[in-house]
Coordinates of C-alpha atoms in Angstrom, one line a residue:
M7 CA 0.1 -0.1 -0.1
N8 CA 2.9 2.3 0.5
W9 CA 3.8 2.2 -2.9
L10 CA 0.5 3.4 -4.0
I11 CA 0.9 6.5 -1.6
V12 CA 4.2 7.3 -3.0
M13 CA 2.8 7.1 -6.7
V14 CA 0.0 9.3 -5.9
G15 CA 2.5 11.9 -4.6
A16 CA 4.8 11.4 -7.6
A17 CA 1.9 11.8 -10.1
V18 CA 1.3 15.2 -8.7
G19 CA 5.0 16.1 -8.3
A20 CA 6.2 15.4 -11.6
P21 CA 3.7 17.5 -13.7
L22 CA 4.2 20.2 -11.0
R23 CA 7.9 20.1 -11.8
Y24 CA 7.2 20.4 -15.6
L25 CA 4.9 23.3 -15.2
T26 CA 7.0 25.2 -12.9
D27 CA 10.1 24.6 -15.0
R28 CA 8.3 25.9 -18.1
A29 CA 6.7 28.9 -16.2
V30 CA 10.1 30.1 -14.9
R31 CA 11.9 29.5 -18.2
A32 CA 9.2 31.7 -20.0
R33 CA 10.0 34.6 -17.7
H34 CA 13.8 34.2 -17.8
D35 CA 15.8 34.5 -21.0
S36 CA 19.1 33.2 -19.6
V37 CA 21.4 30.2 -20.1
F38 CA 21.2 29.5 -16.2
P39 CA 18.8 26.8 -15.4
W40 CA 16.5 28.7 -13.2
G41 CA 13.4 26.4 -13.6
T42 CA 15.5 23.4 -12.3
F43 CA 16.8 25.7 -9.4
V44 CA 13.5 26.9 -8.4
V45 CA 11.8 23.4 -8.2
N46 CA 14.8 22.0 -6.2
A47 CA 14.8 24.8 -3.8
A48 CA 10.9 24.6 -3.3
A49 CA 11.2 20.7 -3.0
S50 CA 14.0 21.2 -0.2
L51 CA 12.0 23.7 1.6
M52 CA 8.9 21.5 1.6
L53 CA 10.8 18.4 2.6
G54 CA 12.4 20.3 5.6
A55 CA 9.0 21.5 6.7
L56 CA 7.6 18.0 6.4
T57 CA 10.3 16.3 8.2
G58 CA 10.0 18.8 11.0
A59 CA 6.4 18.1 11.2
V60 CA 6.9 14.4 11.3
L61 CA 9.5 14.6 13.8
D62 CA 7.2 16.7 16.0
G63 CA 4.4 14.2 15.8
A64 CA 2.2 16.7 13.8
A65 CA 2.2 14.7 10.7
S66 CA 1.9 10.9 10.0
S67 CA 4.6 8.7 8.3
R68 CA 1.8 8.1 5.5
L69 CA 1.7 12.0 4.7
N70 CA 5.6 11.7 4.6
L71 CA 5.3 9.1 2.1
L72 CA 2.7 11.1 0.2
L73 CA 4.4 14.6 0.2
G74 CA 8.0 13.7 1.1
T75 CA 9.0 10.6 -0.9
G76 CA 6.2 11.0 -3.6
L77 CA 5.9 14.6 -4.1
C78 CA 9.0 16.1 -3.2
G79 CA 10.8 13.1 -4.9
A80 CA 9.2 13.7 -8.1
L81 CA 9.4 17.8 -7.7
S82 CA 12.9 17.8 -7.4
T83 CA 15.3 16.7 -10.1
Y84 CA 19.0 16.4 -9.2
S85 CA 19.7 14.3 -12.4
T86 CA 18.4 17.3 -14.3
F87 CA 20.5 19.5 -12.3
S88 CA 23.6 17.4 -13.0
Y89 CA 22.9 17.4 -16.7
E90 CA 22.3 21.1 -17.0
T91 CA 25.4 22.0 -15.0
L92 CA 27.6 19.6 -17.2
R93 CA 26.0 21.2 -20.3
L94 CA 27.0 24.8 -19.0
A95 CA 30.6 23.7 -18.3
E96 CA 30.8 22.1 -21.8
R97 CA 29.4 25.2 -23.6
G98 CA 32.2 27.2 -21.9
W99 CA 30.0 28.7 -19.1
K100 CA 32.3 27.3 -16.3
F101 CA 31.4 30.1 -13.9
L102 CA 27.6 29.5 -14.3
A103 CA 28.2 26.0 -13.8
A104 CA 30.2 26.4 -10.5
A105 CA 27.5 29.0 -9.5
N106 CA 24.8 26.6 -10.3
V107 CA 26.4 23.8 -8.0
T108 CA 27.4 26.3 -5.3
A109 CA 23.7 28.0 -5.3
S110 CA 21.9 24.8 -5.5
V111 CA 23.7 23.1 -2.6
L112 CA 23.4 26.3 -0.4
V113 CA 19.8 26.9 -1.1
G114 CA 18.9 23.3 -0.8
L115 CA 20.7 22.9 2.6
G116 CA 19.1 26.3 3.6
G117 CA 15.7 25.4 2.4
V118 CA 15.6 22.1 4.5
T119 CA 17.0 24.1 7.4
L120 CA 14.5 26.8 7.1
G121 CA 11.5 24.5 6.6
H122 CA 12.6 22.2 9.6
Q123 CA 12.9 25.4 11.8
V124 CA 9.4 26.7 10.8
A125 CA 7.8 23.4 11.5
G126 CA 9.6 23.2 14.8
Q127 CA 8.1 26.5 15.7
L128 CA 4.6 25.7 14.3
F129 CA 4.3 22.3 15.9
A130 CA 6.4 22.0 19.0

């Protein structure tokens, strides 16, 4: 039954990633992969908040499967992040490739930390 819960979350997360990426790209005419950056940052923030809620007993493990593993797992895309970073480096945009790695890691870790702290304040 857990696989079905994860699948339902992923069925929402994957199209949400695609639509968010398209919407962000439509607003930024840049070689920097803003769409992937935004979805990974949003997924990190949501996962941090969800994890904080689960640890504080405000959310169930099934909700964690639905939203954490399913939705956030499909919303985030670190394979695309890796591919786009490699493409930037191959095309000579080495500074942007390095900035993408640095900013993505920092924003991802910051998002998880912020989400966890907010959940801790709300549910503790």
